[in-house]
Coordinates of C-alpha atoms and ligand atoms in Angstrom, one line a residue:
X1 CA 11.0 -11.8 -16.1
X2 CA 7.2 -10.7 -15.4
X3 CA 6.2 -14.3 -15.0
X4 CA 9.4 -15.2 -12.9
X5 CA 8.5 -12.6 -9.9
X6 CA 5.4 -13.3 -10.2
X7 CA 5.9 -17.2 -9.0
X8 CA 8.0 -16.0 -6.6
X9 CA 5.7 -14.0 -5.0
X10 CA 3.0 -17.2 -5.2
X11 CA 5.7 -19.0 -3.6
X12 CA 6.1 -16.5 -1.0
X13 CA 2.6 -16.2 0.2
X14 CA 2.0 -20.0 0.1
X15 CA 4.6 -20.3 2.3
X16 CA 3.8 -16.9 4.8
X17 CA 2.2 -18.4 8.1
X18 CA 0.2 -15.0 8.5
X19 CA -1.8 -12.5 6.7
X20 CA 0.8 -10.3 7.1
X21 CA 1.1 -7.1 9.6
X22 CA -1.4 -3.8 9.1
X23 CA 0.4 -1.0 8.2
X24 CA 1.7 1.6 10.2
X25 CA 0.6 4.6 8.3
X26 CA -2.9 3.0 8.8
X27 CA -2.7 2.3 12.4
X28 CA -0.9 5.6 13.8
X29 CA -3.9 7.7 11.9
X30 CA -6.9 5.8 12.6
X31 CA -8.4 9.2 13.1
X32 CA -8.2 10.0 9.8
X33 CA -9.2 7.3 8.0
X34 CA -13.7 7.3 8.8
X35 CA -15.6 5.6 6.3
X36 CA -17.8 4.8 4.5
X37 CA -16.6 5.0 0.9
X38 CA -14.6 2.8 -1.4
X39 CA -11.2 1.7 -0.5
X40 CA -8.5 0.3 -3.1
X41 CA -5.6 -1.6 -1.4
X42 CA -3.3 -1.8 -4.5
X43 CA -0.9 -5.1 -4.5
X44 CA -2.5 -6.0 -1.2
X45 CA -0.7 -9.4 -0.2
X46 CA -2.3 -11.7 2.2
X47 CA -4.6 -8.9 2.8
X48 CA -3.8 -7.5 6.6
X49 CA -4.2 -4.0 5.5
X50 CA -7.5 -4.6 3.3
X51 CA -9.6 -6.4 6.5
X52 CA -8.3 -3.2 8.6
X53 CA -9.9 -0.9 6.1
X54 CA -12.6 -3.2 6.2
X55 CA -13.2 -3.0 10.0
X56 CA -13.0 0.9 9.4
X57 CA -15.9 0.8 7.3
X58 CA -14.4 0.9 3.8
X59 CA -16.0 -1.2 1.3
X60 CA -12.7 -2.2 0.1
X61 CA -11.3 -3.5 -3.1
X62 CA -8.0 -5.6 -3.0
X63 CA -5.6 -5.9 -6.2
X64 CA -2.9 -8.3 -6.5
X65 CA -1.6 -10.4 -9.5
X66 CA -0.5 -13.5 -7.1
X67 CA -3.7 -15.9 -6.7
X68 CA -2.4 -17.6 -3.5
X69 CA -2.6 -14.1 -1.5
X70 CA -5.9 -13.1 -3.1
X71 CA -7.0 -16.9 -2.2
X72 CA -5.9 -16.5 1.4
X73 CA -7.1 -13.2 1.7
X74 CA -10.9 -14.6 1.0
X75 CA -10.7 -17.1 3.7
X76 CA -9.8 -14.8 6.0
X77 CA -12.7 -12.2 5.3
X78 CA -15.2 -15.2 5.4
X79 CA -14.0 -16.0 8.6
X80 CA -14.3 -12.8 9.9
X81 CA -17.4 -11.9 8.1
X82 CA -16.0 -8.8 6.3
X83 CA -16.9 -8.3 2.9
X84 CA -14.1 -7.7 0.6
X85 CA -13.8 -7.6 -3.5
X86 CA -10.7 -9.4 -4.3
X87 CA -9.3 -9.1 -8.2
X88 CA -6.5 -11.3 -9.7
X89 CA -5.0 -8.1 -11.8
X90 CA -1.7 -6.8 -13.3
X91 CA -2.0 -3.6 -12.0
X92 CA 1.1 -2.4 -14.0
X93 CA -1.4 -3.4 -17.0
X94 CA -5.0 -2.8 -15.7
X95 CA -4.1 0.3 -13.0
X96 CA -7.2 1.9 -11.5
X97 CA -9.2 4.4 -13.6
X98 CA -9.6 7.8 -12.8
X99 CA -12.1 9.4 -10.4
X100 CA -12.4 5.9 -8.4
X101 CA -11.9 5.5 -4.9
X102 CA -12.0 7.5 -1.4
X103 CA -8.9 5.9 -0.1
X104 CA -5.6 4.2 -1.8
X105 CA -3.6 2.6 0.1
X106 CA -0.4 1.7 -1.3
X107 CA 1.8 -0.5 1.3
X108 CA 5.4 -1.8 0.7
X109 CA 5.1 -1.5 -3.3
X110 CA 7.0 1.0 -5.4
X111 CA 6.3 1.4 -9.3
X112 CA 6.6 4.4 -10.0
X113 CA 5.1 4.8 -13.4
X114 CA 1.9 4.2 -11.8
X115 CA 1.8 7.1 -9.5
X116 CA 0.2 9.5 -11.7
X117 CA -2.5 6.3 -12.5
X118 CA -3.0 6.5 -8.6
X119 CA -3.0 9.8 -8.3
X120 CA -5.7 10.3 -10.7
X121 CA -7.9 7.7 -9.5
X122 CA -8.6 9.4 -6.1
X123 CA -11.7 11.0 -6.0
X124 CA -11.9 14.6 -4.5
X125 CA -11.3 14.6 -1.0
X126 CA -10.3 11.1 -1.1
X127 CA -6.7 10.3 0.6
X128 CA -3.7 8.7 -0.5
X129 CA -1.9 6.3 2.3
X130 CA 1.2 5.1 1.1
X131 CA 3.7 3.7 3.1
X132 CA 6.9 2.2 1.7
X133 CA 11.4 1.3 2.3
X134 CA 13.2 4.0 2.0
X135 CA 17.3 3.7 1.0
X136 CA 17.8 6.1 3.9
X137 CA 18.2 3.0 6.1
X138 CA 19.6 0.3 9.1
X139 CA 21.2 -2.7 6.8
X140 CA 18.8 -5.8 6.5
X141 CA 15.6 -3.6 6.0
X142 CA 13.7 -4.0 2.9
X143 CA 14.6 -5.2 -0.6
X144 CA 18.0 -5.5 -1.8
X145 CA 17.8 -3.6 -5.2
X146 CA 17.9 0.2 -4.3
X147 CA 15.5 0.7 -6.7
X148 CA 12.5 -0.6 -5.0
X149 CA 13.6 1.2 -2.3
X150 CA 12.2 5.2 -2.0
X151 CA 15.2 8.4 -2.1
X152 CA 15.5 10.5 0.5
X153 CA 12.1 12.9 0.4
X154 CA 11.0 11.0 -2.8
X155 CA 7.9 10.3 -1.8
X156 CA 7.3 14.3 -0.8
X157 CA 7.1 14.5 -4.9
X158 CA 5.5 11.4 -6.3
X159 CA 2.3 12.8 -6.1
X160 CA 2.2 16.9 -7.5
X161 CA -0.9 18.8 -5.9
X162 CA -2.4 16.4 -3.1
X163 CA -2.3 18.1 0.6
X164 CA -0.1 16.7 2.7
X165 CA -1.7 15.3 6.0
X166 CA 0.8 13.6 7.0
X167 CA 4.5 12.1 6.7
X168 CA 7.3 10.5 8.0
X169 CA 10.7 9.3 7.4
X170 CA 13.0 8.7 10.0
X171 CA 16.3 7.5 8.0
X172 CA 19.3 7.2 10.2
X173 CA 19.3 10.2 12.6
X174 CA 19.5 9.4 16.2
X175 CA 19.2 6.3 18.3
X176 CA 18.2 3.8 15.4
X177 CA 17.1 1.0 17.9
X178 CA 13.7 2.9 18.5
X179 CA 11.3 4.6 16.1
X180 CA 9.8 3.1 12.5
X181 CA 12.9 2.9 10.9
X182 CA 13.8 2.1 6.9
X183 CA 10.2 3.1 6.0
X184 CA 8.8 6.7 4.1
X185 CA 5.1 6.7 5.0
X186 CA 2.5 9.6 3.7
X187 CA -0.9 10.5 3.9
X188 CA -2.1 12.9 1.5
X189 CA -5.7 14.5 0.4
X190 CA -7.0 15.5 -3.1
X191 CA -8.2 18.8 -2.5
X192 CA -10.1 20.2 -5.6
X193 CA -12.3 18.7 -7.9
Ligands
LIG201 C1 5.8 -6.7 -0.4 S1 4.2 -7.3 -0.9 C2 3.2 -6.2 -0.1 C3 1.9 -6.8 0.2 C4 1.0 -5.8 1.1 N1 0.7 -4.6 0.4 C5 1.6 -5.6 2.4 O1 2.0 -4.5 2.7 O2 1.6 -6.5 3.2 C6 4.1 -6.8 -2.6 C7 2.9 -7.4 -3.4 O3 2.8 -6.8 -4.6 C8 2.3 -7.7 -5.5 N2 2.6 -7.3 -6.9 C9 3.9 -7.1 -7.4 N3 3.8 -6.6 -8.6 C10 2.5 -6.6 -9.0 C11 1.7 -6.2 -10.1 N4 2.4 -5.8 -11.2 N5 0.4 -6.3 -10.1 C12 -0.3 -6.7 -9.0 N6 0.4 -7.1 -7.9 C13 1.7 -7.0 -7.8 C14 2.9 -9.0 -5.1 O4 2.2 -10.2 -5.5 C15 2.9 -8.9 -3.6 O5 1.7 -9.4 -3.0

């Protein structure tokens, strides 16, 4: 099963035509987000959000287990001249140790078992960005298995004891043709040491 979604998602970035599109959470609170210090973008794709943390000033480390992202990924911060450290990882087997990084960002991947590996891994003061589905939706957004998808407030309660900075989820309410729609998206800081 491991080895099966794995391919697909090979097969999925081998056949993207982009590097994918920076992140929301990232873009609306640019203000926030000053380096320098060290960056992980955990199962980073293609790698859209890792050269924007990049350009920000973030030494930046990018984690995925599919080699055709990571591979794209590279070419794309050569061509750019951004430094990047890609790893080829499981993170569901190597997750990042504790005490680690000044950012996380965490962009349209949900395991939750991991979240108190996450948590634990930012160092104090460092912030959590994660932005991910949400069930509370319009049809045809997101995966099909409600599972990867977050609850309603779920994400408000992932992570016990960070300060929140920021968050939003939109679900259904209103005129669903405008606004970020289908999406939970959070900043939040580690506060004490
Ligand atoms: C929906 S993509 C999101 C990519 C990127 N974060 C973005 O927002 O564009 C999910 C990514 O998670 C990676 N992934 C899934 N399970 C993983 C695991 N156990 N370890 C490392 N990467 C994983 C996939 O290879 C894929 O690149």
């Amino acid at each position: 099963m491991g080895d099966d979604r794995r391919n697909q998602w090979e097969s999925r970035h081998a056949g993207a035509d982009d590097l994918g599109s920076v992140a929301a959470v990232l873009t609306r609170n640019a203000h926030l987000l000053q380096g320098p210090g060290r960056a992980l973008d955990l199962a980073c794709g293609r790698g859209a959000n890792t050269l924007w943390l990049a350009g920000q000033g973030y030494h930046v480390s990018a984690w995925d287990y599919a080699a055709t992202a990571l591979e794209r990924l590279r070419r794309a911060a050569d061509r750019q001249g951004l430094q990047v450290d890609t790893a080829l990882r499981d993170i569901t087997v190597e997750p990042p140790g504790p005490d680690t990084f000044d950012l996380i960002l965490v962009s349209h991947f949900l395991e939750r078992t991991l979240c108190p590996a996450i948590l634990a891994a930012l160092r104090p003061g460092g912030v959590l960005c994660y932005q991910t589905f949400s069930q509370d939706s319009p049809a045809g957004l997101g995966p099909a298995n409600p599972a990867f998808r977050l609850a309603p407030n779920e994400l408000l309660h992932l992570f016990p004891g960070l300060r929140l900075r920021y968050y939003r989820e939109e679900g259904e309410l209103g005129d669903c043709s405008r606004g970020e729609r289908g999406l939970a998206m959070m900043i939040a800081q580690r506060v004490t040491a």
